[in-house]
Coordinates of C-alpha atoms in Angstrom, one line a residue:
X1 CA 53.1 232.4 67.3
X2 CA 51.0 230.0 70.0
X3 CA 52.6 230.3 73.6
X4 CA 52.9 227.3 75.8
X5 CA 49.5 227.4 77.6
X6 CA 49.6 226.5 81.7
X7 CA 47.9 224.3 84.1
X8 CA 47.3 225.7 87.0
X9 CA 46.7 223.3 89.9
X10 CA 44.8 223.9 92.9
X11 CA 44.6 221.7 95.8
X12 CA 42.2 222.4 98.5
X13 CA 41.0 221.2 101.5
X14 CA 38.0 222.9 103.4
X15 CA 38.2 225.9 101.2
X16 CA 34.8 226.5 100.8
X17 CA 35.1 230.8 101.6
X18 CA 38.0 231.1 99.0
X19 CA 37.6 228.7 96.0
X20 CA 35.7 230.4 94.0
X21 CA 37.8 233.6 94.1
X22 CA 40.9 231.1 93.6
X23 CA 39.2 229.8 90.3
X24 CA 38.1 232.4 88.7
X25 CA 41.5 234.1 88.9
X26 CA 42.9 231.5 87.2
X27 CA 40.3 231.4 84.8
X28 CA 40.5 234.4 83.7
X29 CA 44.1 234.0 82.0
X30 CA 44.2 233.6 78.5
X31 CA 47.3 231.5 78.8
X32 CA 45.4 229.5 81.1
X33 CA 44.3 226.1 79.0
X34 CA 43.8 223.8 82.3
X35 CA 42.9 224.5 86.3
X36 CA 42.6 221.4 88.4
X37 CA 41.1 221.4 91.6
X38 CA 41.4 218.7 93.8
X39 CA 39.5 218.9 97.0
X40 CA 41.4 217.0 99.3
X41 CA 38.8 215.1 101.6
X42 CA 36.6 218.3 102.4
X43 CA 34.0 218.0 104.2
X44 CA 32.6 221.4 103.5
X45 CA 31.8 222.5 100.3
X46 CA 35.0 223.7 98.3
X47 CA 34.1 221.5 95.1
X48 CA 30.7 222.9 94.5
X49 CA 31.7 226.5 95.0
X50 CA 34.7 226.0 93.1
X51 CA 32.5 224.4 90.1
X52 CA 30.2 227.8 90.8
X53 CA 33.0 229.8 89.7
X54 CA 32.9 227.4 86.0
X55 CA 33.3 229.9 83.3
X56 CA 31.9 227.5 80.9
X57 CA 35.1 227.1 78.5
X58 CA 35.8 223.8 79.6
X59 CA 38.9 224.3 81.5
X60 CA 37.8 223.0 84.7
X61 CA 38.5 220.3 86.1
X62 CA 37.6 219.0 89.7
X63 CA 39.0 215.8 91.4
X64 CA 37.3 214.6 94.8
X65 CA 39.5 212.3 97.2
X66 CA 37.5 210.5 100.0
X67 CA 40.5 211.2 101.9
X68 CA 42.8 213.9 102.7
X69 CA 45.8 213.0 101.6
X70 CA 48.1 216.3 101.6
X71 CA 49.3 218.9 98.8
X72 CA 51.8 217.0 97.5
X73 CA 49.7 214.0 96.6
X74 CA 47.0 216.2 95.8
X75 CA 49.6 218.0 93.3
X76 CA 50.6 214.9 91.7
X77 CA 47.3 214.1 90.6
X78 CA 46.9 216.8 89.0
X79 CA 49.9 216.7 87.3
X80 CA 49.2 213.1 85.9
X81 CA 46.0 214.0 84.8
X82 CA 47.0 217.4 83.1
X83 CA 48.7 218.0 79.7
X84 CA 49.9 221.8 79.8
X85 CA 53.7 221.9 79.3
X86 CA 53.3 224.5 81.9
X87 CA 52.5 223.9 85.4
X88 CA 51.2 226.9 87.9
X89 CA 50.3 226.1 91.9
X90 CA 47.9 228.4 93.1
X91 CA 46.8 228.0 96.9
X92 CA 43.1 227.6 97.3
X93 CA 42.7 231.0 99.7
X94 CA 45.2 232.9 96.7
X95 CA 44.7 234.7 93.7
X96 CA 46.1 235.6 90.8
X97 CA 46.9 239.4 89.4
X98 CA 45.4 239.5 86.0
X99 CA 47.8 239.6 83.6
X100 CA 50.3 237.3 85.7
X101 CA 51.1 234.8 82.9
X102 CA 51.4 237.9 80.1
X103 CA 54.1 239.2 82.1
X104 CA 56.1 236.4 83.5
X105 CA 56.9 233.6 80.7
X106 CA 59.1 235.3 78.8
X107 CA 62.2 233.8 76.9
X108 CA 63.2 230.2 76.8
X109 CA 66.0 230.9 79.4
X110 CA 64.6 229.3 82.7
X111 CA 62.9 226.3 84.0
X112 CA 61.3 227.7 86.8
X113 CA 60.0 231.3 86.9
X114 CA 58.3 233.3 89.8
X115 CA 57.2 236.9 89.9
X116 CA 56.8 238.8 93.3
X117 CA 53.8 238.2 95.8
X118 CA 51.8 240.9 97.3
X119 CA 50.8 239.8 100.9
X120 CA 47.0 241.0 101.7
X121 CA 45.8 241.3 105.3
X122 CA 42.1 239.2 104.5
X123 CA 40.2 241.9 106.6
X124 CA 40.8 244.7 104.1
X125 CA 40.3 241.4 100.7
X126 CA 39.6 243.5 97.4
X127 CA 41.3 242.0 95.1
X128 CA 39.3 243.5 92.3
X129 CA 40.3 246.9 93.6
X130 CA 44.1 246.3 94.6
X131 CA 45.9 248.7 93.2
X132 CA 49.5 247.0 92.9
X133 CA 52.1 249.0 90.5
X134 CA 53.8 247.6 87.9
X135 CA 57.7 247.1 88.9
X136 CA 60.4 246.9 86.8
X137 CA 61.5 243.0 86.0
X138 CA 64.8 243.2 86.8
X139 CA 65.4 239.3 85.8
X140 CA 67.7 237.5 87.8
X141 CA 68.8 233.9 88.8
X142 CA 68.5 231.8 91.7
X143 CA 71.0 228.7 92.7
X144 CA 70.6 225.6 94.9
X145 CA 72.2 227.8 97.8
X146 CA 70.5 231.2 97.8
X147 CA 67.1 229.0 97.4
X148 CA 68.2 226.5 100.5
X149 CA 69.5 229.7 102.8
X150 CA 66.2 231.5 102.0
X151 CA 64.4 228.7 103.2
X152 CA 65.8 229.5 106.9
X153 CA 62.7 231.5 108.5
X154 CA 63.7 234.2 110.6
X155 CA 61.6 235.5 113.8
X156 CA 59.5 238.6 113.1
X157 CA 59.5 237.9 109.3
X158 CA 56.6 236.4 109.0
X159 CA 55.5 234.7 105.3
X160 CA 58.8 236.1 104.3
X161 CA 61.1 233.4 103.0
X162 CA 62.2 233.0 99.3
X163 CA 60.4 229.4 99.2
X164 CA 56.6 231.4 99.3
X165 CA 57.6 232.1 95.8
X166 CA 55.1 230.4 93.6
X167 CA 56.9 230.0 90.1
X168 CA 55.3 228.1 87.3
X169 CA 57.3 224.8 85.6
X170 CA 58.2 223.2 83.0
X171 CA 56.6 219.5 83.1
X172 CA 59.8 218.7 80.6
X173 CA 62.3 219.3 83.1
X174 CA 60.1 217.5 85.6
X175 CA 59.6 214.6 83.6
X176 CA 63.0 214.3 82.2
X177 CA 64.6 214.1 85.8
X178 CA 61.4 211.8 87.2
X179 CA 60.5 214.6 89.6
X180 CA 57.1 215.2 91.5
X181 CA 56.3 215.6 94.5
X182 CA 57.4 213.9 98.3
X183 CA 54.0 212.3 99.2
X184 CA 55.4 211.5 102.6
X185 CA 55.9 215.4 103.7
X186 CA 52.8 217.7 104.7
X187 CA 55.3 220.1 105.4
X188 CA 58.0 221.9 103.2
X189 CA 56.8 219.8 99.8
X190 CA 57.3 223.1 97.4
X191 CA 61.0 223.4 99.2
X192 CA 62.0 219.7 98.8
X193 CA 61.1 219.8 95.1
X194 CA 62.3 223.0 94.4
X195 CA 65.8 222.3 96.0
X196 CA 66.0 218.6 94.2
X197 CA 65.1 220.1 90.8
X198 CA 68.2 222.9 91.5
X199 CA 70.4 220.2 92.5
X200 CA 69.8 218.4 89.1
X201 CA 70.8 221.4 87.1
X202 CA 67.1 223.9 86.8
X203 CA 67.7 227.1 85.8
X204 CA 65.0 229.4 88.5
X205 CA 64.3 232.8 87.3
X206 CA 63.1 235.5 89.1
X207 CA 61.3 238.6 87.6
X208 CA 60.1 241.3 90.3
X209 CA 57.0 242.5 88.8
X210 CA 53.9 241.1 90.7
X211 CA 51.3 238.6 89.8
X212 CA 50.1 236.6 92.9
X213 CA 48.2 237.5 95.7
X214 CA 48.5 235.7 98.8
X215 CA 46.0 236.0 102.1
X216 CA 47.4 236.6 105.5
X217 CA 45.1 235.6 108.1
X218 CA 45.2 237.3 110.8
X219 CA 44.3 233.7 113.1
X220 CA 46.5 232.1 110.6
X221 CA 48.1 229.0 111.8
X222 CA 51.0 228.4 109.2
X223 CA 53.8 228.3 112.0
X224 CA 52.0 225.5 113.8
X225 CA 53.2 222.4 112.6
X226 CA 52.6 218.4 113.4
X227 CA 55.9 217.3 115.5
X228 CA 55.8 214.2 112.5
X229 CA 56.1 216.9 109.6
X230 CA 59.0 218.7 111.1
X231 CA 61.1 215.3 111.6
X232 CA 60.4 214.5 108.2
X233 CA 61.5 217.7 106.5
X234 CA 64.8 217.4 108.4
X235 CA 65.3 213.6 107.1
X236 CA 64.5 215.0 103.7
X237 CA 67.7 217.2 104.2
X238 CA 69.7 214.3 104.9
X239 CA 68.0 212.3 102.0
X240 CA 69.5 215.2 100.0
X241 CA 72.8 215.0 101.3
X242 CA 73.5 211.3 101.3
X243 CA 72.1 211.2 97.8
X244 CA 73.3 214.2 95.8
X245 CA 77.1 214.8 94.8
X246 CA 77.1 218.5 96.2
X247 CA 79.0 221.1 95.7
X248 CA 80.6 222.4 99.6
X249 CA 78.3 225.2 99.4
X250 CA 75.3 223.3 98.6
X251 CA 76.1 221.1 101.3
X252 CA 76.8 224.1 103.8
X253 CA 73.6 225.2 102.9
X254 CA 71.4 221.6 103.7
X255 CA 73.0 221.0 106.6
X256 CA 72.3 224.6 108.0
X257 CA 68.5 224.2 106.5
X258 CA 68.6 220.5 108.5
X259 CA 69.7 222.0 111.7
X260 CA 67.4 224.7 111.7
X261 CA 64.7 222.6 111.2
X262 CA 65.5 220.1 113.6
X263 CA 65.5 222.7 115.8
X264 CA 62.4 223.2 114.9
X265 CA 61.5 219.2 115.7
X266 CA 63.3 219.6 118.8
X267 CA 61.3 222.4 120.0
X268 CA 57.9 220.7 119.2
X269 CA 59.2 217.6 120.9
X270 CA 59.7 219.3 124.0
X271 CA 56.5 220.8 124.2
X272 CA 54.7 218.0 123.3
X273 CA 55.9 215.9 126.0
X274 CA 55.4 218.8 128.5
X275 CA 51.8 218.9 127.2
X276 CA 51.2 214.9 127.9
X277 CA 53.4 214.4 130.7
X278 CA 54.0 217.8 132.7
X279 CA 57.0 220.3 132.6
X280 CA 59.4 218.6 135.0
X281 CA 59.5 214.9 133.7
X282 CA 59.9 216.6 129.7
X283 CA 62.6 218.9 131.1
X284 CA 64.5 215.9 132.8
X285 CA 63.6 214.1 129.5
X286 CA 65.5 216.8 127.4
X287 CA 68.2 217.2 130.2
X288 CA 69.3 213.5 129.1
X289 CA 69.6 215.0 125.3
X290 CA 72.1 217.7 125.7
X291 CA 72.1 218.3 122.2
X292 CA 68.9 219.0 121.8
X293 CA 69.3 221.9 124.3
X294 CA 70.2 224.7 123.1
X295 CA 67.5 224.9 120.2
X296 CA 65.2 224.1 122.6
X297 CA 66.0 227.3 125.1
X298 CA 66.0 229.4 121.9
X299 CA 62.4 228.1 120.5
X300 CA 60.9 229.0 124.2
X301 CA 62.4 232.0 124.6
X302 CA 61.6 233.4 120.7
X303 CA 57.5 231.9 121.1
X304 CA 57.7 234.1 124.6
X305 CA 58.5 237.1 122.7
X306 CA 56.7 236.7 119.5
X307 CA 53.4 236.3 121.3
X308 CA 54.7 239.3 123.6
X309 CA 54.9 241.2 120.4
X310 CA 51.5 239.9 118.6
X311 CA 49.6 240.9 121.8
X312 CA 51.0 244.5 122.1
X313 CA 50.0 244.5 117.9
X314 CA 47.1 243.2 118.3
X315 CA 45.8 245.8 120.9
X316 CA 47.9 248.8 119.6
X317 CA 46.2 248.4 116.2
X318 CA 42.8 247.1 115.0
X319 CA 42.9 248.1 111.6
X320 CA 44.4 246.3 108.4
X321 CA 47.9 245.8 107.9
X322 CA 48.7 247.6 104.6
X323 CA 50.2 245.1 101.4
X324 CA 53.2 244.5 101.4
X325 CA 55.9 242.9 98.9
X326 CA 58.3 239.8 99.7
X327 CA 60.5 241.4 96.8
X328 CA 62.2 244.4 97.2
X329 CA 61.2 246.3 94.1
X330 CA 61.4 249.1 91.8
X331 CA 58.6 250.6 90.4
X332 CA 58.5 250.7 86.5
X333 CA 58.5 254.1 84.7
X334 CA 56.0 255.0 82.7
X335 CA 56.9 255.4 78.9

C-alpha cells in the first residue's frame, strides 16, 4: 500500500550555520517526496549550503526572494508550489529524528498530527548521537480551547507552550476551508492558523513519541518581539471573535489569549517610548491609559526577575542544559 508522501517546507532567513543539517534531516525520510526551502532575503549564504546538503534524488527545491518577506509568506509559497498531500514545517536551525514520519502518520483519524519535541541546548548539538527513547504514543486529541489556553506563555517556561508543536497537515483540509497563512503577522502565524483551522472543525492529534529536534540558543532572542507584531496578533484575536460563531468556551479562551497578548503590546509600548522619549514623559503617557496599567507593572516587574534569574544561571552554571521534553512522557517498553 503507497502512504501519502510529505512536503516538508523550510523557510529561512540568514541560516547559513544550520541549513544544511535542516535539509538533510528531511531528506533522509523516505516518506519525504518534497522539501522546499525558501530563503527569505538572506544575505548570507543559507541557499548554497542548503543546496550542499542536495542528496541528488531530486526532492529539493530552493526558492530565493529578493526580499524578506516573513514565514508565513515564505510558507505559502511553498505550499503553492508543492504537491504532497502532506505538509511538514521544519524551522531552518531544527532537525528532524529519523524515523519521525514512520511513527507519526498513522490512521486516517486526524487532520493535524504532532509528536513531542526534544529541546537541545546548541552548545552540547549532536544530533547524530542523541540518544532520545522511544515513548509510548499515547494518542490523544486537542480542541480549539486547550490549543488557544496553551498558547498563554507563562514566566520561567521558556519554549514551553503547546503552539511549539510542529504537526504535519493535510493540504485537503487546508484547501477545502481556503486556509494558509496570515501574511500580515511575523509573529504567532503557526497559532493563528492552527486556531482558525480548529474553529472550522480539524481534528489535531497528538502522539507523544518524539520526532523533532529543536535548538535552544542560549543568546536566543525568541521573546523579543517588534511592538507592530504584538498589536497585530492581538487584532488577529479579535478578527477571530467578530468572525467565528464560537462556542462560550472558545470565546473565553480568545479573549484570555487577546488580553494576554495585549499585555504583551502594552508592555512593549511602554518601553518603547521610555527608550525615544525618557522614563518620566512615557510614565505620564501611560498614567493617562489606566488600562493599560496594570499589564504594564506586571511586564516590568516579571523582565526584572527573569533577567535576575538568567544572570544567577548564567554564572552558577557554564555547562549545557541537558534535553528536555515539552510532552510529559512515558517511555515505551521494550517487547
Amino acid at each position: 500500500m503507497a502512504f501519502p508522501t510529505v512536503c516538508v517546507i523550510i523557510a529561512a532567513k540568514n541560516a547559513q550555520e544550520t541549513i544544511a543539517r535542516a535539509v538533510a534531516s528531511a531528506l533522509r525520510e523516505a516518506r519525504v517526496s518534497e522539501v522546499v526551502v525558501v530563503d527569505d532575503g538572506s544575505d548570507d549564504a543559507t541557499a548554497e549550503r542548503a543546496l550542499a546538503a542536495d542528496d541528488g534524488s531530486g526532492r529539493l527545491a530552493i526558492v530565493r526572494l529578493d526580499s524578506n518577506r516573513g514565514p508565513a509568506h515564505a510558507r505559502n509559497r511553498a505550499i503553492a508550489m508543492s504537491r504532497a498531500p502532506l505538509l511538514a514545517i521544519l524551522d531552518a536551525d531544527d532537525f528532524f529524528l529519523p524515523g519521525r514520519f514512520d511513527r507519526m502518520l498513522d490512521g486516517e483519524d486526524w487532520d493535524f498530527v504532532a509528536d513531542n519535541i526534544v529541546f537541545i541546548d546548541e552548545r552540547s548539538m549532536v544530533d547524530r548521537q542523541l540518544a532520545v527513547p522511544r515513548f509510548e504514543t499515547a494518542p490523544c486529541f486537542l480542541d480549539a480551547v486547550g490549543f488557544i489556553d496553551g498558547n498563554i506563555s507563562r514566566r520561567g517556561a521558556s519554549r514551553g507552550e503547546i503552539g511549539f508543536l510542529k504537526p504535519v497537515m493535510r493540504r485537503a483540509f487546508l484547501d477545502r476551508h481556503a486556509l494558509r497563512y496570515d501574511e500580515s503577522l511575523r509573529l504567532g502565524e503557526d497559532y493563528d492558523l492552527y486556531t482558525r483551522a480548529l474553529l472550522k472543525g480539524a481534528r489535531y492529534k497528538i502522539v507523544h513519541d518524539c520526532g523533532y529536534g529543536a535548538v535552544v540558543r542560549a543568546d536566543s532572542l525568541s521573546g523579543r518581539h517588534r511592538t507592530e507584531d504584538l498589536k497585530r496578533l492581538y487584532e488577529a484575536d479579535r478578527a477571530m471573535l467578530a468572525s467565528f460563531d464560537l462556542t462560550p468556551e472558545a470565546r473565553g479562551a480568545l479573549l484570555r489569549h487577546e488580553r494576554h497578548v495585549r499585555g504583551r503590546f502594552e508592555l512593549r509600548h511602554f518601553l518603547d517610548r521610555k527608550g525615544t522619549r525618557g522614563l518620566i514623559p512615557a510614565g505620564f503617557e501611560a498614567l493617562a491609559r489606566p488600562s493599560a496599567l496594570p499589564a504594564i507593572i506586571r511586564g516590568v516587574a516579571a523582565d526584572k526577575l527573569e533577567a535576575l534569574r538568567r544572570s544567577r544561571h548564567s554564572q552558577s552554571s557554564k555547562e549545557p542544559a541537558p534535553p528536555r521534553y515539552l510532552l510529559a512522557a512515558r517511555i515505551a517498553t521494550q517487547k
